[in-house]
Amino acid sequence: RDSELRFGHIEANPRSGDQDEEYLTLVNDHDYAVDVSGWKIASDVEYTFRPGVVVPAGGTLYVSPDVNTFRARAESPTGGEGCFVQGNYRGRLSNSWGRLRLYNDRGNLVSTHVFFDRVE
């Protein structure tokens, strides 16, 4: 079945000033898990999900440029909170405006998100 995920919270300007702590989220609002193996995030950042990555029903997937730095964040979300995190993506989120696109494994556009001045 064709499944949709949506972009959730985006942290383009971490309070710490360390851009490796930035992240974006994908949210699964469905009551079923969504396998994102081979799906791609494109535009400001580039990332292809590895085989076996599944977003649980009602779950949130965090995507980071540096998973180790994400887990070491001093502020939530961080390691030890049970966050499902994947990475490491290429590129950077702009702290003024940006665009993200999510494509499924067949190359079909699933979701687009445009953000301005950290507005989600």
Coordinates of N, CA, C and O in Angstrom, one line a residue:
R1 N 0.8 -1.2 0.0 CA 0.0 0.0 0.0 C 0.9 1.2 0.0 O 2.0 1.2 0.6
D2 N 0.4 2.3 -0.7 CA 1.2 3.6 -0.6 C 1.0 4.2 0.7 O -0.2 4.4 1.2
S3 N 2.0 4.5 1.3 CA 2.0 5.1 2.7 C 2.5 6.5 2.6 O 3.5 6.8 1.9
E4 N 2.0 7.3 3.5 CA 2.5 8.7 3.6 C 3.1 8.9 4.9 O 2.5 8.5 5.9
L5 N 4.2 9.6 5.0 CA 4.8 10.1 6.2 C 4.8 11.6 6.0 O 4.7 12.1 4.9
R6 N 4.9 12.3 7.1 CA 5.0 13.8 7.0 C 6.2 14.3 7.7 O 6.7 13.6 8.7
F7 N 6.7 15.4 7.3 CA 7.8 16.0 8.0 C 7.2 16.6 9.3 O 6.1 17.2 9.3
G8 N 7.9 16.4 10.4 CA 7.5 17.0 11.7 C 8.4 18.1 12.1 O 8.8 18.9 11.3
H9 N 8.8 18.1 13.4 CA 9.7 19.1 13.9 C 11.0 19.2 13.2 O 11.6 18.1 12.9
I10 N 11.5 20.4 12.9 CA 12.8 20.6 12.3 C 13.6 21.5 13.1 O 13.1 22.6 13.5
E11 N 14.8 21.1 13.5 CA 15.7 21.9 14.3 C 16.9 22.3 13.5 O 17.8 21.6 13.3
A12 N 16.7 23.5 12.8 CA 17.8 23.9 11.9 C 18.8 24.8 12.6 O 19.9 25.0 12.0
N13 N 18.5 25.3 13.8 CA 19.4 26.2 14.4 C 19.5 25.8 15.9 O 18.9 26.4 16.8
P14 N 20.3 24.8 16.2 CA 20.5 24.3 17.5 C 21.0 25.4 18.5 O 21.8 26.2 18.1
R15 N 20.4 25.5 19.7 CA 20.8 26.5 20.7 C 22.3 26.4 21.0 O 22.9 27.4 21.3
S16 N 22.8 25.2 20.9 CA 24.3 25.0 21.2 C 25.2 25.7 20.2 O 26.3 25.9 20.5
G17 N 24.6 26.0 19.0 CA 25.5 26.5 17.9 C 26.2 25.5 17.1 O 26.9 25.8 16.2
D18 N 26.1 24.2 17.5 CA 26.8 23.1 16.8 C 25.8 22.6 15.8 O 24.8 21.9 16.1
Q19 N 26.1 22.9 14.5 CA 25.2 22.4 13.4 C 25.1 20.9 13.3 O 24.1 20.4 12.7
D20 N 26.0 20.2 13.9 CA 25.9 18.7 13.9 C 24.8 18.2 14.8 O 24.4 17.1 14.7
E21 N 24.2 19.1 15.6 CA 23.1 18.8 16.5 C 21.7 19.1 15.8 O 20.7 18.8 16.4
E22 N 21.7 19.6 14.6 CA 20.5 19.9 13.9 C 19.8 18.5 13.6 O 20.5 17.5 13.6
Y23 N 18.5 18.5 13.3 CA 17.8 17.3 12.9 C 16.5 17.7 12.2 O 16.0 18.8 12.3
L24 N 15.9 16.7 11.6 CA 14.6 16.8 11.1 C 13.8 15.5 11.5 O 14.5 14.5 11.9
T25 N 12.5 15.5 11.5 CA 11.8 14.4 11.9 C 10.8 14.0 10.8 O 10.3 14.8 10.0
L26 N 10.5 12.7 10.7 CA 9.4 12.2 9.9 C 8.5 11.5 10.8 O 8.8 10.8 11.7
V27 N 7.2 11.8 10.6 CA 6.1 11.3 11.5 C 5.2 10.3 10.8 O 4.8 10.6 9.7
N28 N 4.9 9.2 11.4 CA 4.0 8.2 10.9 C 2.7 8.4 11.7 O 2.6 7.9 12.8
D29 N 1.7 9.0 11.1 CA 0.4 9.2 11.8 C -0.5 8.0 11.7 O -1.6 8.0 12.2
H30 N -0.1 6.9 11.0 CA -0.9 5.8 10.7 C -0.9 4.8 11.9 O 0.0 4.8 12.7
D31 N -1.8 3.8 11.8 CA -1.9 2.8 12.8 C -1.1 1.5 12.3 O -1.4 0.4 12.8
Y32 N -0.3 1.7 11.4 CA 0.6 0.6 10.9 C 2.0 1.1 10.6 O 2.2 2.3 10.4
A33 N 3.0 0.2 10.7 CA 4.4 0.6 10.5 C 4.6 0.9 9.0 O 3.9 0.3 8.2
V34 N 5.6 1.7 8.7 CA 5.9 2.1 7.3 C 7.4 1.8 7.1 O 8.3 2.3 7.8
D35 N 7.6 0.8 6.2 CA 9.0 0.5 5.8 C 9.6 1.5 4.8 O 9.0 1.8 3.8
V36 N 10.6 2.2 5.3 CA 11.2 3.3 4.4 C 12.5 2.9 3.8 O 13.3 3.7 3.3
S37 N 12.7 1.6 3.7 CA 13.9 1.1 3.0 C 14.0 1.7 1.6 O 13.1 1.6 0.8
G38 N 15.1 2.3 1.3 CA 15.4 2.9 0.0 C 14.7 4.2 -0.3 O 14.8 4.8 -1.3
W39 N 13.9 4.8 0.7 CA 13.3 6.1 0.5 C 14.4 7.1 0.6 O 15.5 6.9 1.2
K40 N 14.1 8.3 0.0 CA 15.1 9.4 0.0 C 14.6 10.7 0.5 O 13.5 11.0 0.1
I41 N 15.4 11.4 1.2 CA 15.2 12.8 1.5 C 16.1 13.6 0.6 O 17.2 13.3 0.4
A42 N 15.5 14.6 -0.1 CA 16.2 15.4 -1.0 C 16.0 16.9 -0.8 O 15.0 17.3 -0.1
S43 N 16.7 17.7 -1.5 CA 16.7 19.2 -1.5 C 17.8 19.7 -0.6 O 19.0 19.5 -1.0
D44 N 17.5 20.4 0.5 CA 18.5 21.0 1.3 C 19.5 19.9 1.9 O 20.7 20.2 2.1
V45 N 19.0 18.8 2.3 CA 19.8 17.7 2.7 C 19.5 16.4 1.9 O 18.4 16.3 1.2
E46 N 20.5 15.5 1.8 CA 20.3 14.3 1.0 C 20.6 13.1 1.9 O 21.6 13.0 2.6
Y47 N 19.6 12.2 1.8 CA 19.8 10.9 2.6 C 19.0 9.8 2.0 O 17.8 10.1 1.6
T48 N 19.5 8.6 1.9 CA 18.8 7.4 1.5 C 18.7 6.5 2.7 O 19.8 6.1 3.2
F49 N 17.5 6.0 3.0 CA 17.4 5.1 4.1 C 17.8 3.7 3.8 O 17.5 3.2 2.7
R50 N 18.6 3.1 4.7 CA 19.1 1.8 4.5 C 18.0 0.7 4.5 O 16.9 1.0 5.1
P51 N 18.3 -0.5 4.0 CA 17.3 -1.6 4.1 C 17.0 -1.9 5.6 O 17.8 -1.9 6.4
G52 N 15.7 -2.2 5.8 CA 15.3 -2.6 7.1 C 14.8 -1.4 8.1 O 14.4 -1.7 9.2
V53 N 14.8 -0.2 7.6 CA 14.4 0.9 8.4 C 12.9 1.0 8.4 O 12.3 1.2 7.3
V54 N 12.2 0.9 9.5 CA 10.8 0.9 9.6 C 10.4 1.9 10.7 O 10.9 1.9 11.8
V55 N 9.4 2.8 10.3 CA 8.9 3.8 11.2 C 7.7 3.2 11.9 O 6.7 2.8 11.2
P56 N 7.7 2.9 13.2 CA 6.5 2.3 13.8 C 5.2 3.1 13.7 O 5.3 4.3 13.5
A57 N 4.1 2.4 13.9 CA 2.8 3.0 13.9 C 2.8 4.1 14.9 O 3.2 3.9 16.1
G58 N 2.4 5.3 14.5 CA 2.4 6.5 15.4 C 3.7 7.0 15.9 O 3.8 7.8 16.8
G59 N 4.8 6.5 15.2 CA 6.2 6.8 15.6 C 6.8 8.0 14.9 O 6.2 8.5 13.9
T60 N 7.9 8.5 15.5 CA 8.7 9.6 14.9 C 10.1 9.1 14.7 O 10.7 8.5 15.5
L61 N 10.6 9.4 13.5 CA 11.9 9.1 13.1 C 12.7 10.4 13.1 O 12.4 11.3 12.3
Y62 N 13.8 10.4 13.8 CA 14.7 11.6 13.8 C 15.8 11.3 12.7 O 16.4 10.2 12.7
V63 N 16.2 12.3 11.9 CA 17.2 12.1 10.9 C 18.2 13.2 11.2 O 17.9 14.4 11.3
S64 N 19.5 12.8 11.3 CA 20.6 13.7 11.7 C 21.8 13.7 10.8 O 22.0 12.7 10.1
P65 N 22.5 14.8 10.8 CA 23.7 14.8 10.0 C 24.9 14.0 10.7 O 25.8 13.6 10.0
D66 N 24.7 13.8 12.0 CA 25.7 13.1 12.8 C 25.0 12.4 13.9 O 24.7 13.1 14.9
V67 N 24.8 11.1 13.8 CA 24.0 10.4 14.8 C 24.7 10.4 16.2 O 24.0 10.6 17.2
N68 N 26.0 10.3 16.2 CA 26.7 10.3 17.5 C 26.6 11.7 18.2 O 26.3 11.7 19.4
T69 N 26.7 12.8 17.4 CA 26.5 14.1 18.0 C 25.0 14.3 18.5 O 24.8 14.9 19.5
F70 N 24.1 13.8 17.7 CA 22.7 13.9 18.1 C 22.5 13.2 19.5 O 21.9 13.7 20.4
R71 N 23.0 12.0 19.6 CA 22.9 11.3 20.9 C 23.5 11.9 22.0 O 23.2 11.7 23.2
A72 N 24.5 12.8 21.8 CA 25.3 13.5 22.8 C 24.7 14.9 23.1 O 25.3 15.6 23.9
R73 N 23.6 15.3 22.5 CA 23.1 16.6 22.7 C 22.8 16.8 24.2 O 22.4 15.9 24.9
A74 N 23.0 18.0 24.7 CA 22.8 18.4 26.1 C 21.3 18.6 26.3 O 20.8 18.4 27.4
E75 N 20.5 19.0 25.3 CA 19.1 19.3 25.4 C 18.3 18.2 24.6 O 18.7 17.7 23.6
S76 N 17.1 18.0 25.1 CA 16.2 17.1 24.4 C 15.8 17.6 23.0 O 15.7 18.8 22.8
P77 N 15.7 16.7 22.1 CA 15.9 15.2 22.1 C 17.4 14.8 22.2 O 18.2 15.5 21.6
T78 N 17.7 13.8 22.8 CA 19.1 13.3 23.0 C 19.1 11.8 23.2 O 18.1 11.2 23.3
G79 N 20.3 11.3 23.3 CA 20.5 9.9 23.6 C 19.9 9.6 25.0 O 19.7 10.4 25.8
G80 N 19.5 8.3 25.2 CA 18.9 7.9 26.4 C 17.4 8.2 26.5 O 16.7 7.8 27.5
E81 N 16.8 8.8 25.5 CA 15.4 9.1 25.5 C 14.6 8.1 24.7 O 13.4 8.3 24.5
G82 N 15.3 7.2 24.1 CA 14.6 6.2 23.3 C 14.2 6.7 21.9 O 13.3 6.1 21.3
C83 N 14.8 7.8 21.4 CA 14.5 8.3 20.1 C 15.1 7.3 19.0 O 16.2 6.8 19.1
F84 N 14.3 7.2 18.0 CA 14.7 6.4 16.8 C 15.4 7.3 15.9 O 14.7 8.2 15.3
V85 N 16.7 7.2 15.7 CA 17.5 8.2 14.9 C 18.2 7.5 13.8 O 18.8 6.4 14.0
Q86 N 18.3 8.1 12.6 CA 19.0 7.6 11.5 C 19.9 8.7 11.0 O 19.6 9.9 11.2
G87 N 20.9 8.4 10.2 CA 21.8 9.3 9.6 C 23.0 8.6 9.1 O 23.0 7.4 9.2
N88 N 23.9 9.3 8.6 CA 24.2 10.7 8.6 C 23.9 11.3 7.3 O 24.4 10.8 6.3
Y89 N 23.1 12.3 7.3 CA 22.7 13.0 6.0 C 23.8 13.9 5.5 O 24.6 14.4 6.3
R90 N 23.8 14.2 4.2 CA 24.7 15.2 3.6 C 23.9 16.5 3.5 O 22.7 16.5 3.2
G91 N 24.6 17.6 3.6 CA 24.0 18.9 3.5 C 23.7 19.5 4.9 O 24.0 18.9 5.9
R92 N 23.1 20.7 4.9 CA 22.7 21.4 6.1 C 21.3 22.0 6.0 O 20.9 22.4 4.9
L93 N 20.6 22.0 7.1 CA 19.3 22.8 7.1 C 19.7 24.2 7.3 O 20.5 24.6 8.1
S94 N 19.0 25.1 6.5 CA 19.2 26.5 6.6 C 18.5 27.0 7.8 O 17.4 26.6 8.1
N95 N 19.0 28.0 8.5 CA 18.4 28.6 9.7 C 17.5 29.7 9.3 O 16.9 30.4 10.2
S96 N 17.3 30.0 8.0 CA 16.4 31.1 7.6 C 15.2 30.5 6.8 O 14.0 30.9 7.0
W97 N 15.4 29.6 5.8 CA 14.4 29.0 5.1 C 14.9 27.8 4.4 O 16.1 27.6 4.2
G98 N 14.1 26.8 4.0 CA 14.5 25.6 3.4 C 13.4 24.8 2.8 O 12.2 25.1 3.1
R99 N 13.8 23.8 2.1 CA 12.8 22.9 1.4 C 13.3 21.5 1.6 O 14.5 21.2 1.4
L100 N 12.4 20.6 1.9 CA 12.7 19.2 2.0 C 11.7 18.4 1.2 O 10.5 18.8 1.2
R101 N 12.1 17.3 0.6 CA 11.2 16.4 -0.2 C 11.5 15.0 0.3 O 12.7 14.6 0.5
L102 N 10.5 14.2 0.4 CA 10.6 12.8 0.7 C 10.1 12.0 -0.5 O 8.9 12.2 -0.9
Y103 N 10.9 11.0 -1.0 CA 10.5 10.2 -2.1 C 10.5 8.7 -1.6 O 11.4 8.3 -0.8
N104 N 9.5 7.9 -2.0 CA 9.5 6.5 -1.7 C 10.5 5.8 -2.5 O 11.2 6.3 -3.4
D105 N 10.6 4.5 -2.3 CA 11.6 3.6 -3.0 C 11.3 3.5 -4.5 O 12.1 3.0 -5.3
R106 N 10.1 3.9 -5.0 CA 9.8 3.9 -6.4 C 10.0 5.3 -7.0 O 9.7 5.5 -8.2
G107 N 10.5 6.2 -6.2 CA 10.8 7.6 -6.7 C 9.6 8.5 -6.7 O 9.7 9.6 -7.3
N108 N 8.5 8.1 -6.1 CA 7.3 8.9 -6.0 C 7.4 9.9 -4.9 O 7.8 9.5 -3.8
L109 N 7.0 11.2 -5.1 CA 7.0 12.2 -4.1 C 6.0 11.8 -3.0 O 4.8 11.7 -3.3
V110 N 6.4 11.7 -1.8 CA 5.5 11.4 -0.7 C 5.1 12.6 0.1 O 4.0 12.8 0.5
S111 N 6.1 13.5 0.4 CA 5.9 14.7 1.2 C 6.9 15.8 0.8 O 8.0 15.5 0.5
T112 N 6.4 17.0 0.9 CA 7.2 18.2 0.8 C 7.0 19.1 2.0 O 5.9 19.2 2.5
H113 N 8.1 19.7 2.4 CA 8.0 20.7 3.5 C 8.9 21.9 3.2 O 10.1 21.7 2.9
V114 N 8.3 23.1 3.3 CA 9.0 24.3 3.2 C 8.9 25.0 4.5 O 7.9 25.1 5.1
F115 N 10.1 25.5 5.0 CA 10.1 26.2 6.3 C 10.8 27.5 6.2 O 11.7 27.7 5.4
F116 N 10.3 28.4 7.1 CA 10.9 29.8 7.1 C 11.2 30.2 8.5 O 10.3 30.0 9.4
D117 N 12.3 30.8 8.8 CA 12.7 31.3 10.1 C 12.3 30.3 11.2 O 11.7 30.7 12.2
R118 N 12.7 29.1 11.1 CA 12.5 28.1 12.1 C 11.0 27.8 12.3 O 10.6 27.2 13.3
V119 N 10.1 28.3 11.5 CA 8.7 27.9 11.7 C 8.4 26.6 11.1 O 8.8 26.3 10.0
E120 N 7.8 25.7 11.9 CA 7.6 24.4 11.4 C 6.1 24.2 10.9 O 5.2 24.7 11.4

